Structure formats: C-alpha cells, structure tokens
Coordinates of N, CA and C in Angstrom, one line a residue:
Chain F
L30 N 4.6 1.3 -16.8 CA 3.7 1.4 -15.3 C 2.9 2.7 -15.2
A31 N 1.7 2.5 -15.0 CA 1.0 3.6 -14.6 C 1.3 4.6 -13.6
K32 N 1.5 6.1 -13.9 CA 1.8 6.7 -13.0 C 0.5 7.5 -12.6
T33 N 0.2 7.7 -11.2 CA -1.1 8.3 -10.9 C -0.9 9.6 -10.2
T34 N -1.6 10.6 -10.4 CA -1.8 12.0 -9.9 C -3.1 12.2 -9.0
Q35 N -2.8 12.8 -7.9 CA -4.1 13.1 -7.2 C -3.7 14.5 -6.6
P36 N -5.1 15.2 -6.0 CA -4.8 16.4 -5.5 C -4.0 16.0 -4.0
I37 N -3.2 16.8 -3.6 CA -2.4 16.7 -2.3 C -3.4 16.7 -1.1
S38 N -4.1 17.6 -1.1 CA -5.1 17.7 0.0 C -6.5 18.1 -0.3
M39 N -7.2 17.7 0.7 CA -8.7 18.4 0.4 C -9.4 18.5 1.8
D40 N -10.4 19.5 2.0 CA -10.9 19.6 3.0 C -12.6 19.5 3.0
S41 N -13.1 18.9 4.2 CA -14.9 18.8 4.0 C -15.4 19.0 5.3
Y42 N -16.4 19.2 5.3 CA -17.2 19.3 6.4 C -17.8 17.9 6.8
E43 N -18.2 17.6 8.0 CA -18.7 16.5 8.2 C -20.3 16.1 7.7
G44 N -20.4 15.2 7.1 CA -21.9 15.0 6.5 C -21.9 15.4 4.9
Q45 N -20.9 15.8 4.4 CA -21.0 16.2 3.1 C -20.3 15.0 2.2
E46 N -20.6 15.0 0.9 CA -19.9 13.9 0.0 C -18.6 14.6 -0.2
V47 N -17.5 13.6 -0.4 CA -16.3 13.9 -0.9 C -15.8 13.1 -2.1
N48 N -15.6 13.9 -3.1 CA -15.0 13.1 -4.4 C -13.5 13.4 -4.6
I49 N -12.6 12.4 -4.6 CA -11.3 12.5 -5.1 C -11.1 11.9 -6.4
T50 N -10.3 12.7 -7.2 CA -10.0 12.1 -8.6 C -8.7 11.7 -8.5
C51 N -8.4 10.7 -9.5 CA -7.0 10.3 -9.5 C -6.8 10.2 -11.1
S52 N -5.9 10.6 -11.7 CA -5.4 10.5 -13.2 C -4.7 9.6 -13.4
H53 N -4.6 8.6 -14.3 CA -3.9 7.7 -14.7 C -3.7 7.5 -15.9
N54 N -3.2 8.2 -16.8 CA -3.4 8.3 -18.4 C -2.8 7.3 -19.1
N55 N -1.6 6.4 -18.6 CA -1.1 5.4 -19.3 C -1.6 3.9 -18.7
I56 N -2.9 3.9 -18.1 CA -3.2 2.6 -17.7 C -3.3 1.5 -18.8
A57 N -2.9 0.3 -18.4 CA -2.8 -0.7 -19.2 C -3.9 -1.6 -19.2
T58 N -4.2 -2.4 -20.2 CA -5.5 -3.2 -20.3 C -5.7 -4.1 -19.1
N59 N -4.6 -4.6 -18.7 CA -4.7 -5.4 -17.4 C -4.6 -4.9 -16.1
D60 N -4.4 -3.6 -16.1 CA -4.5 -2.8 -14.8 C -5.8 -2.6 -14.3
Y61 N -6.0 -2.7 -12.8 CA -7.2 -2.5 -12.0 C -7.0 -1.4 -11.4
I62 N -8.0 -0.5 -10.9 CA -7.8 0.7 -10.1 C -8.3 0.6 -8.6
T63 N -7.4 0.7 -7.9 CA -7.6 0.5 -6.4 C -7.6 1.5 -5.6
W64 N -8.2 1.6 -4.7 CA -8.3 2.8 -3.7 C -8.0 2.3 -2.0
Y65 N -7.1 2.8 -1.6 CA -6.6 2.6 -0.2 C -6.8 3.9 0.7
Q66 N -7.2 3.4 2.0 CA -7.1 4.5 2.9 C -5.9 4.3 4.1
Q67 N -5.4 5.4 4.3 CA -4.1 4.9 5.5 C -4.5 6.1 6.7
F68 N -4.2 5.6 7.8 CA -4.2 6.4 9.1 C -2.7 6.3 9.5
P69 N -2.2 7.6 10.2 CA -1.0 7.6 10.5 C -0.4 6.2 11.3
S70 N 0.8 5.7 11.0 CA 1.3 4.7 11.4 C 0.4 3.3 11.3
Q71 N -0.3 3.5 10.4 CA -0.9 2.0 10.1 C -0.7 1.6 8.5
G72 N -1.0 0.4 8.3 CA -0.8 0.2 6.9 C -2.2 0.5 6.2
P73 N -2.0 0.6 4.7 CA -3.1 0.9 4.0 C -4.3 0.1 4.1
R74 N -5.5 0.5 4.1 CA -6.9 -0.4 4.2 C -7.3 -0.3 2.7
F75 N -7.9 -1.5 2.3 CA -8.3 -1.5 1.0 C -9.9 -1.0 0.9
I76 N -10.3 -0.3 0.2 CA -11.5 0.6 0.2 C -12.3 -0.1 -0.8
I77 N -11.9 0.1 -2.0 CA -12.8 -0.5 -3.2 C -11.8 -0.4 -4.5
Q78 N -12.2 -1.4 -5.5 CA -11.4 -1.6 -6.6 C -12.4 -1.6 -7.8
G79 N -12.1 -1.2 -8.9 CA -12.8 -1.0 -10.1 C -12.0 -1.6 -11.5
Y80 N -12.4 -1.8 -12.6 CA -12.3 -2.0 -14.0 C -12.6 -0.7 -14.9
K81 N -14.0 -0.7 -14.9 CA -14.6 0.3 -15.6 C -15.9 0.6 -15.2
T82 N -16.5 1.8 -15.5 CA -17.8 2.0 -15.2 C -17.9 2.2 -13.8
K83 N -19.0 2.0 -12.8 CA -19.0 2.2 -11.6 C -19.1 1.1 -10.7
V84 N -18.6 1.2 -9.7 CA -18.4 0.1 -8.6 C -19.0 0.8 -7.3
T85 N -19.7 0.0 -6.4 CA -20.1 0.7 -5.2 C -20.2 -0.5 -4.1
N86 N -19.8 -0.2 -3.2 CA -19.8 -1.0 -1.7 C -20.3 -0.4 -0.6
E87 N -20.2 -0.9 0.8 CA -20.9 -0.2 1.6 C -20.1 1.0 2.2
V88 N -19.1 1.4 1.7 CA -18.3 2.4 2.1 C -18.0 3.5 1.2
A89 N -17.8 3.3 0.0 CA -17.7 4.5 -1.1 C -18.2 3.6 -2.5
S90 N -18.2 4.6 -3.5 CA -18.1 4.5 -4.9 C -17.1 4.9 -5.8
L91 N -17.0 4.0 -6.8 CA -15.9 4.4 -7.7 C -16.3 4.6 -9.2
F92 N -15.8 5.7 -9.6 CA -16.6 5.9 -10.8 C -15.3 6.0 -11.9
I93 N -15.3 5.3 -12.8 CA -14.5 5.1 -13.8 C -15.0 5.5 -15.2
P94 N -14.5 6.5 -16.0 CA -15.0 6.8 -17.5 C -14.5 5.7 -18.5
A95 N -15.1 5.6 -19.8 CA -14.8 4.7 -20.6 C -13.2 4.4 -20.9
D96 N -12.7 5.6 -21.1 CA -11.3 5.5 -21.3 C -10.4 5.1 -20.3
R97 N -10.7 5.1 -18.8 CA -10.0 4.7 -17.9 C -8.9 5.3 -17.6
K98 N -9.0 6.6 -18.1 CA -7.5 7.4 -17.8 C -7.8 8.1 -16.4
S99 N -8.6 8.1 -15.8 CA -8.9 8.6 -14.5 C -10.0 7.8 -13.8
S100 N -10.0 8.2 -12.5 CA -11.0 7.6 -11.7 C -11.5 8.5 -10.6
T101 N -12.8 8.3 -9.8 CA -13.0 9.2 -8.9 C -13.6 8.4 -7.7
L102 N -13.0 8.5 -6.5 CA -13.5 8.1 -5.3 C -14.6 8.8 -4.8
S103 N -15.8 8.2 -4.3 CA -16.6 9.0 -3.8 C -17.2 8.5 -2.5
L104 N -16.9 9.5 -1.4 CA -17.4 9.1 -0.1 C -18.6 9.9 0.5
P105 N -19.5 8.9 0.7 CA -20.8 9.8 0.9 C -21.0 10.0 2.5
R106 N -21.2 11.2 2.9 CA -21.4 11.7 4.0 C -20.3 11.5 5.2
V107 N -19.4 12.1 4.9 CA -18.1 11.8 5.6 C -18.2 12.2 7.0
S108 N -17.4 11.4 7.9 CA -17.4 11.7 9.1 C -15.9 12.2 9.7
L109 N -15.9 12.4 11.1 CA -14.3 13.0 11.4 C -13.3 11.9 11.2
S110 N -13.8 10.6 11.4 CA -13.1 9.4 11.3 C -12.5 9.2 9.9
D111 N -13.1 9.8 9.0 CA -12.6 9.5 7.5 C -11.4 10.5 7.3
T112 N -10.9 11.3 8.1 CA -9.7 12.1 7.9 C -8.5 10.9 8.1
A113 N -7.9 11.1 6.9 CA -6.9 10.3 6.5 C -6.5 10.6 5.1
V114 N -5.2 9.6 4.6 CA -4.9 9.8 3.5 C -5.3 8.8 2.4
Y115 N -5.6 9.0 1.2 CA -6.4 8.4 0.3 C -5.4 8.0 -0.9
Y116 N -5.3 6.9 -1.1 CA -4.3 6.5 -2.4 C -4.9 5.7 -3.3
C117 N -4.7 6.1 -4.7 CA -5.2 5.4 -5.8 C -3.9 4.8 -6.2
L118 N -4.3 3.3 -6.6 CA -3.2 2.6 -7.0 C -3.6 1.8 -8.3
V119 N -2.8 1.7 -9.3 CA -3.0 1.1 -10.5 C -2.2 -0.3 -10.5
V120 N -3.0 -1.5 -10.5 CA -2.4 -2.7 -9.9 C -2.5 -3.6 -11.3
N121 N -1.4 -4.4 -11.7 CA -1.2 -5.2 -12.8 C -2.1 -6.6 -12.4
S122 N -3.0 -7.0 -12.9 CA -4.1 -8.2 -12.5 C -3.3 -9.3 -12.8
N123 N -2.1 -9.5 -13.6 CA -1.3 -10.5 -13.8 C -0.3 -10.7 -12.9
S124 N 0.2 -9.7 -12.3 CA 1.3 -10.0 -11.3 C 1.0 -9.5 -9.9
G125 N 0.1 -8.4 -9.8 CA -0.4 -7.9 -8.4 C 0.5 -6.6 -8.0
Y126 N 1.5 -6.5 -9.1 CA 2.4 -5.4 -9.3 C 1.8 -4.2 -9.3
A127 N 2.4 -3.0 -8.3 CA 2.1 -1.6 -8.5 C 3.2 -0.7 -7.9
L128 N 4.1 -0.3 -9.1 CA 5.4 0.4 -8.3 C 4.8 1.6 -7.7
N129 N 4.1 2.6 -8.2 CA 4.1 4.0 -8.0 C 2.7 4.1 -7.0
F130 N 3.0 4.4 -5.7 CA 2.0 4.3 -4.7 C 1.4 6.0 -4.9
G131 N 2.0 6.9 -5.6 CA 1.6 8.1 -5.6 C 1.7 9.0 -4.3
K132 N 1.3 10.3 -4.2 CA 1.7 11.0 -3.2 C 0.5 10.9 -2.2
G133 N -0.7 10.4 -2.9 CA -2.0 10.4 -1.9 C -2.7 11.7 -1.7
T134 N -4.0 11.8 -1.3 CA -4.7 12.6 -1.0 C -5.0 12.9 0.4
S135 N -4.4 13.9 1.1 CA -4.8 14.1 2.7 C -6.2 14.7 2.6
L136 N -7.1 13.8 3.2 CA -8.4 14.4 3.5 C -8.7 14.9 4.9
L137 N -9.0 15.9 5.1 CA -9.3 16.5 6.5 C -10.8 17.0 6.6
V138 N -11.5 16.2 7.6 CA -12.8 16.5 7.9 C -13.0 16.9 9.1
T139 N -13.8 18.1 8.9 CA -13.9 19.0 10.2 C -15.6 19.1 10.7
P140 N -15.8 19.4 12.0 CA -16.9 19.5 12.5 C -17.8 20.7 11.6
Chain Y
G127 N -12.8 -10.1 4.7 CA -11.6 -9.9 3.8 C -10.4 -10.6 4.1
A128 N -9.3 -10.4 3.2 CA -8.0 -10.8 3.7 C -7.3 -10.4 4.8
V129 N -6.7 -11.2 5.4 CA -6.0 -10.7 6.5 C -4.4 -10.9 6.3
V130 N -3.6 -9.9 6.6 CA -2.2 -9.9 6.5 C -1.9 -9.6 8.0
S131 N -1.1 -10.3 8.5 CA -0.5 -9.9 10.0 C 1.2 -9.6 9.7
Q132 N 1.4 -8.7 10.4 CA 2.9 -8.3 10.4 C 3.3 -8.1 11.7
H133 N 4.4 -8.6 12.0 CA 5.2 -8.6 13.3 C 6.5 -8.5 13.3
P134 N 7.4 -7.5 14.2 CA 6.5 -6.9 15.3 C 5.9 -5.7 14.7
S135 N 5.3 -5.0 15.7 CA 4.4 -4.0 15.2 C 5.6 -2.7 15.7
W136 N 6.4 -2.9 16.5 CA 7.3 -1.6 16.5 C 8.6 -2.6 17.1
V137 N 9.8 -2.1 16.9 CA 11.2 -2.7 17.2 C 12.1 -1.4 17.4
I138 N 12.7 -1.4 18.4 CA 14.0 -0.5 18.8 C 15.2 -1.5 18.6
C139 N 16.2 -1.0 18.1 CA 17.6 -1.7 18.0 C 18.6 -0.9 18.3
K140 N 19.9 -1.6 18.6 CA 21.1 -0.7 18.5 C 22.0 -0.9 17.0
S141 N 22.3 0.2 16.6 CA 23.0 0.3 15.4 C 24.0 -0.9 15.3
G142 N 24.0 -1.4 14.2 CA 24.8 -2.6 13.8 C 24.2 -4.1 13.8
T143 N 22.9 -4.2 14.5 CA 22.3 -5.2 14.8 C 21.3 -5.6 13.5
S144 N 20.8 -6.9 13.5 CA 19.9 -7.1 12.4 C 18.5 -7.3 13.1
V145 N 17.6 -7.0 12.3 CA 16.3 -7.1 12.6 C 15.3 -7.9 11.6
K146 N 14.4 -8.7 12.1 CA 13.6 -9.5 11.1 C 12.2 -9.0 11.3
I147 N 11.6 -9.0 10.3 CA 10.1 -8.6 10.3 C 9.5 -9.7 9.5
E148 N 8.2 -10.1 10.1 CA 7.7 -11.3 9.4 C 6.4 -10.8 8.9
C149 N 5.8 -11.1 7.9 CA 4.4 -11.0 7.2 C 3.8 -12.2 6.8
R150 N 2.8 -12.4 7.5 CA 2.1 -13.6 7.1 C 0.5 -13.3 6.5
S151 N 0.2 -14.1 5.6 CA -1.3 -14.1 5.2 C -2.2 -15.2 6.0
L152 N -3.0 -14.5 6.7 CA -3.6 -15.7 7.7 C -4.8 -16.4 7.1
D153 N -5.5 -15.8 6.1 CA -6.7 -16.7 5.6 C -6.5 -17.1 4.0
F154 N -5.5 -16.8 3.6 CA -5.2 -17.0 2.1 C -3.8 -17.4 1.5
Q155 N -3.7 -18.0 0.7 CA -2.1 -18.3 0.3 C -1.8 -17.0 -0.8
A156 N -0.6 -16.5 -0.3 CA 0.0 -15.4 -0.9 C 1.0 -16.0 -1.8
T157 N 1.0 -16.2 -3.2 CA 2.0 -16.4 -4.1 C 3.0 -15.2 -4.4
T158 N 2.7 -14.2 -4.0 CA 3.4 -12.6 -4.1 C 3.3 -12.0 -3.1
M159 N 4.1 -11.6 -2.2 CA 4.3 -10.2 -1.3 C 5.4 -9.2 -1.7
F160 N 4.8 -8.0 -1.1 CA 5.6 -6.9 -1.5 C 6.1 -6.3 -0.1
W161 N 7.2 -5.5 -0.3 CA 7.8 -5.0 1.1 C 7.9 -3.3 0.8
Y162 N 7.4 -2.6 1.5 CA 7.3 -1.0 1.2 C 8.0 -0.3 2.3
R163 N 8.7 0.8 2.2 CA 9.3 1.5 3.3 C 8.5 3.1 3.2
Q164 N 8.1 3.6 4.3 CA 7.3 4.9 4.4 C 8.3 5.5 5.3
F165 N 8.5 6.8 4.8 CA 9.2 7.8 5.8 C 8.1 8.8 6.1
P166 N 8.5 9.4 7.1 CA 7.2 10.4 7.8 C 6.6 11.3 6.7
K167 N 5.5 11.3 6.7 CA 4.6 12.3 5.7 C 5.1 12.1 4.3
Q168 N 5.6 11.0 4.0 CA 5.7 10.7 2.5 C 4.8 9.3 2.2
S169 N 5.0 9.1 0.9 CA 4.2 8.1 0.3 C 4.9 6.6 0.6
L170 N 4.3 5.6 0.2 CA 4.9 4.2 0.3 C 6.0 4.1 -0.7
M171 N 7.0 3.4 -0.6 CA 8.0 3.5 -1.8 C 8.1 1.5 -1.8
L172 N 8.0 1.3 -2.8 CA 8.2 -0.2 -3.0 C 9.7 -0.6 -2.8
M173 N 9.9 -1.6 -2.2 CA 11.3 -1.9 -1.7 C 11.7 -3.2 -2.8
A174 N 10.5 -4.3 -2.8 CA 11.0 -5.5 -3.4 C 9.6 -6.3 -3.5
T175 N 9.6 -7.1 -4.4 CA 8.7 -8.1 -4.6 C 9.1 -9.6 -4.5
S176 N 8.4 -10.3 -3.5 CA 8.9 -11.6 -3.2 C 7.8 -12.5 -3.7
N177 N 8.4 -13.6 -4.5 CA 7.7 -14.7 -4.7 C 7.9 -16.1 -4.0
E178 N 7.1 -16.7 -3.7 CA 7.3 -18.0 -3.0 C 8.1 -18.9 -3.7
G179 N 9.1 -19.3 -3.1 CA 10.2 -20.3 -3.6 C 11.2 -19.7 -4.5
S180 N 11.2 -18.3 -4.6 CA 12.4 -17.9 -5.5 C 12.6 -16.5 -4.9
K181 N 13.9 -16.1 -5.5 CA 14.6 -14.8 -5.2 C 13.6 -13.8 -5.2
A182 N 13.9 -12.7 -4.5 CA 13.0 -11.7 -4.3 C 13.7 -10.7 -5.4
T183 N 12.8 -9.9 -6.0 CA 13.1 -8.8 -6.9 C 13.1 -7.5 -6.4
Y184 N 14.4 -6.6 -6.4 CA 14.3 -5.6 -5.9 C 14.3 -4.4 -6.7
E185 N 13.8 -3.4 -6.0 CA 13.5 -2.1 -7.0 C 14.9 -1.4 -7.0
Q186 N 15.2 -0.4 -7.9 CA 16.4 0.2 -8.0 C 16.7 1.0 -6.9
G187 N 17.9 1.0 -6.6 CA 18.3 1.8 -5.2 C 18.1 0.8 -4.0
V188 N 17.5 -0.1 -4.0 CA 17.5 -0.8 -2.5 C 18.5 -1.9 -2.7
E189 N 19.3 -1.9 -1.6 CA 20.6 -2.7 -1.3 C 19.8 -4.4 -0.9
K190 N 20.2 -5.3 -2.1 CA 19.7 -6.5 -1.5 C 20.3 -7.4 -0.6
D191 N 21.7 -6.9 -0.2 CA 22.5 -7.4 0.7 C 22.1 -7.0 2.2
K192 N 21.6 -5.8 2.2 CA 21.1 -5.0 3.6 C 19.5 -5.4 3.9
F193 N 19.0 -5.7 2.9 CA 17.6 -5.8 3.2 C 17.3 -7.4 2.4
L194 N 17.3 -8.3 3.4 CA 17.3 -9.8 2.9 C 15.7 -10.4 3.2
I195 N 15.3 -10.9 1.8 CA 13.8 -11.1 1.9 C 14.1 -12.5 1.6
N196 N 13.0 -13.2 2.6 CA 12.7 -14.7 2.3 C 11.2 -15.2 2.2
H197 N 11.1 -15.7 1.3 CA 9.4 -16.0 1.1 C 9.3 -17.7 0.9
A198 N 9.5 -18.4 2.1 CA 9.7 -19.8 2.0 C 8.4 -20.5 1.8
S199 N 7.2 -19.9 2.3 CA 6.1 -20.7 2.3 C 5.2 -19.6 1.4
L200 N 3.6 -20.2 1.1 CA 3.0 -19.2 0.9 C 2.0 -18.4 1.8
T201 N 2.5 -18.5 2.8 CA 1.9 -17.8 3.9 C 2.7 -16.8 4.6
L202 N 4.1 -16.9 4.4 CA 5.0 -16.3 5.0 C 6.2 -15.5 4.3
S203 N 6.5 -14.4 4.5 CA 7.7 -13.7 4.0 C 8.2 -13.1 5.2
T204 N 9.7 -12.8 5.1 CA 10.4 -12.1 6.1 C 11.2 -11.1 5.4
L205 N 11.5 -10.2 6.2 CA 12.4 -9.2 5.9 C 13.2 -8.9 6.8
T206 N 14.6 -9.1 6.5 CA 15.7 -8.8 7.6 C 16.4 -7.7 7.1
V207 N 16.6 -6.7 8.1 CA 17.3 -5.5 7.9 C 18.7 -5.7 8.6
T208 N 19.8 -6.0 7.8 CA 20.9 -6.3 8.3 C 21.9 -5.4 8.6
S209 N 22.9 -5.3 9.8 CA 23.4 -4.2 10.2 C 22.9 -3.0 10.1
A210 N 21.9 -3.0 10.9 CA 20.9 -1.7 10.8 C 21.7 -0.4 11.3
H211 N 21.3 0.8 10.6 CA 22.0 2.1 10.9 C 20.7 3.1 11.3
P212 N 21.0 4.1 11.8 CA 19.9 5.1 12.1 C 19.2 5.6 11.0
E213 N 19.9 5.5 9.9 CA 19.0 6.0 8.5 C 18.2 4.9 8.1
D214 N 18.3 3.7 8.5 CA 17.4 2.8 8.2 C 15.9 3.0 9.1
S215 N 16.0 3.7 10.2 CA 14.8 3.9 10.8 C 13.7 4.3 9.8
S216 N 12.5 3.7 9.9 CA 11.4 4.0 8.9 C 10.3 3.1 9.3
F217 N 9.1 3.0 8.6 CA 7.9 2.5 8.9 C 7.9 1.5 7.6
Y218 N 8.1 0.1 7.8 CA 8.1 -0.9 7.0 C 6.9 -1.7 6.9
I219 N 6.2 -1.8 5.7 CA 4.8 -2.3 5.4 C 5.0 -3.5 4.4
C220 N 4.1 -4.6 4.8 CA 4.1 -5.5 3.8 C 2.7 -5.8 3.2
S221 N 2.6 -6.4 2.0 CA 1.4 -6.5 1.2 C 1.6 -8.1 0.9
A222 N 0.3 -8.6 0.7 CA 0.3 -9.7 -0.1 C -1.0 -9.8 -1.1
V223 N -0.8 -10.6 -2.3 CA -1.8 -11.0 -3.1 C -2.1 -12.4 -3.2
G224 N -3.5 -12.7 -3.3 CA -3.8 -14.0 -3.2 C -4.0 -14.4 -4.9
T225 N -5.2 -15.0 -5.1 CA -5.7 -15.3 -6.5 C -7.3 -14.7 -6.3
P226 N -7.8 -13.7 -7.2 CA -6.8 -13.2 -8.4 C -6.0 -12.1 -7.9
K227 N -4.7 -11.7 -8.5 CA -3.6 -10.9 -8.2 C -3.9 -9.4 -7.9
N228 N -5.2 -8.9 -8.3 CA -5.6 -7.5 -8.4 C -5.6 -6.7 -7.2
I229 N -5.6 -7.5 -6.0 CA -5.8 -6.5 -4.8 C -4.8 -6.9 -3.9
Q230 N -4.0 -5.9 -3.4 CA -3.0 -6.0 -2.4 C -3.3 -5.7 -1.1
Y231 N -3.4 -6.7 -0.1 CA -3.9 -6.3 1.3 C -2.4 -6.2 2.1
F232 N -2.6 -5.1 2.9 CA -1.4 -4.7 3.3 C -1.4 -5.2 5.1
G233 N -0.2 -5.4 5.7 CA -0.2 -5.6 7.2 C -0.2 -4.2 7.9
A234 N -0.1 -4.2 9.0 CA -0.4 -3.0 9.8 C 1.0 -2.4 9.9
G235 N 2.1 -3.0 9.4 CA 3.3 -2.2 9.3 C 4.3 -2.4 10.5
T236 N 5.3 -2.1 10.5 CA 6.3 -2.2 11.6 C 7.3 -0.8 11.7
R237 N 7.3 -0.4 12.9 CA 8.1 1.0 13.0 C 9.6 0.4 13.5
L238 N 10.4 0.8 12.9 CA 11.6 0.5 13.2 C 12.6 1.7 13.6
S239 N 13.1 1.7 14.8 CA 13.9 2.9 15.1 C 15.3 2.1 15.7
V240 N 16.2 2.7 14.8 CA 17.9 2.2 15.1 C 18.5 3.3 15.9
L241 N 19.1 3.0 17.0 CA 19.7 4.0 18.0 C 21.1 4.2 17.6

C-alpha cells in the first residue's frame, strides 16, 4: 500500500497560488491519487482526483508526473476560507481501499 | 456529487453504554463503506472496511467485539461502540465508495464523548 508524505504545514497570503506536493513512491498501477480538504470537526471533502498528467476542476488543479511518484495540488488565489488541512490519499480503484491517510498539510491563509 | 449522511453528529453517553452511529449513502449505492477514527489534531485512522452483506474487515489493533459493524444494505452501514469508555471518545467518520470505486465520499462525522 502506498504511503504518502506531505509537508506538515504551509502559510500563504490571500490571493496567492498555493502548491502542495505529496510523494507516494510505491504507488501501484491501479491506484488513483485523491485530494481532500478537512475543516475542524467535519468529514473530509473531496477536492480532485487524478491518475496521470494534469486534471483541473473549478476549485483546483492536480499535476502528476509521468512516474506518478508524486503529485501537486494547486489552489489558485486562495482565500481565508481555504484555511484547512489537505490530505493526499492513494486509493486502490479495485477496492476503494486506502489505509494510509497520512498526516496532511495544514494550510493557513492570512490577510 | 455523491452525498453521505452520518447520524448522529454528536453524542454524549455514560461509560458502559453502547452507541450506534449510522452512515447512509443518499444518492448512490455503496458496495463498500469505511469507518475511521480521528483524535484531536491527528489524521484519520482506518478502523474497518465494510462490504454489503458480508462481515467487516478490521484493521490491526481494532477490537471487532467492541466496534460492531453492520452493512445490511447498499445504502446503510452502522457502527456500534459497545460498552463505551472514556478512551473511546473520539471523532468517528464514515466513507462510502460507489462505482467506480476510486473515490471515497465522507460523512460529516460523529463526535462521541463518553463520560
């Protein structure tokens, strides 16, 4: 099972672009990379998912290099409400199983 | 997007009592559901995997007799904390996967406080 490693914390000012990188060196062929956002006392909220190359939706972009051993979540023009913990999760597409949630990255956005 | 409802959101109980937490997938059929526990300022720890119609698979170190999981239908899984003690106080979160299985959708979580 792929173990993930992310920076523990990051700081940013409002309006800046934030990039959070996650390493998952032993990712398997059937694994997808999924990013979640969690606010205190709430369940994680799905942000974006990808398998390879680049994926973009209305809230974020996800960059995955060819070897898939890392991924970068890009949040454009963050606001104060983006202050949260962000988790990178490697999910097996056959079972939906993901043992290691990792420690996540605590993002603090300030004015 | 897919919606997972978890109930109750907060429960306080006396030590020794049992507490049941429900997890429902509202707009999709969840063949597999997962139960996590999260202590303050820590990450989510997977407790068990529950498949509809079969026994749950528990992660190492999780007591199956203490945390009873039932996945009786494609939209409902329940977690019962039996004979709860103060050390069981935590934030319990469920998730569900539909088809395809590569995205877990999470409930809002249940805050359990055992007095």
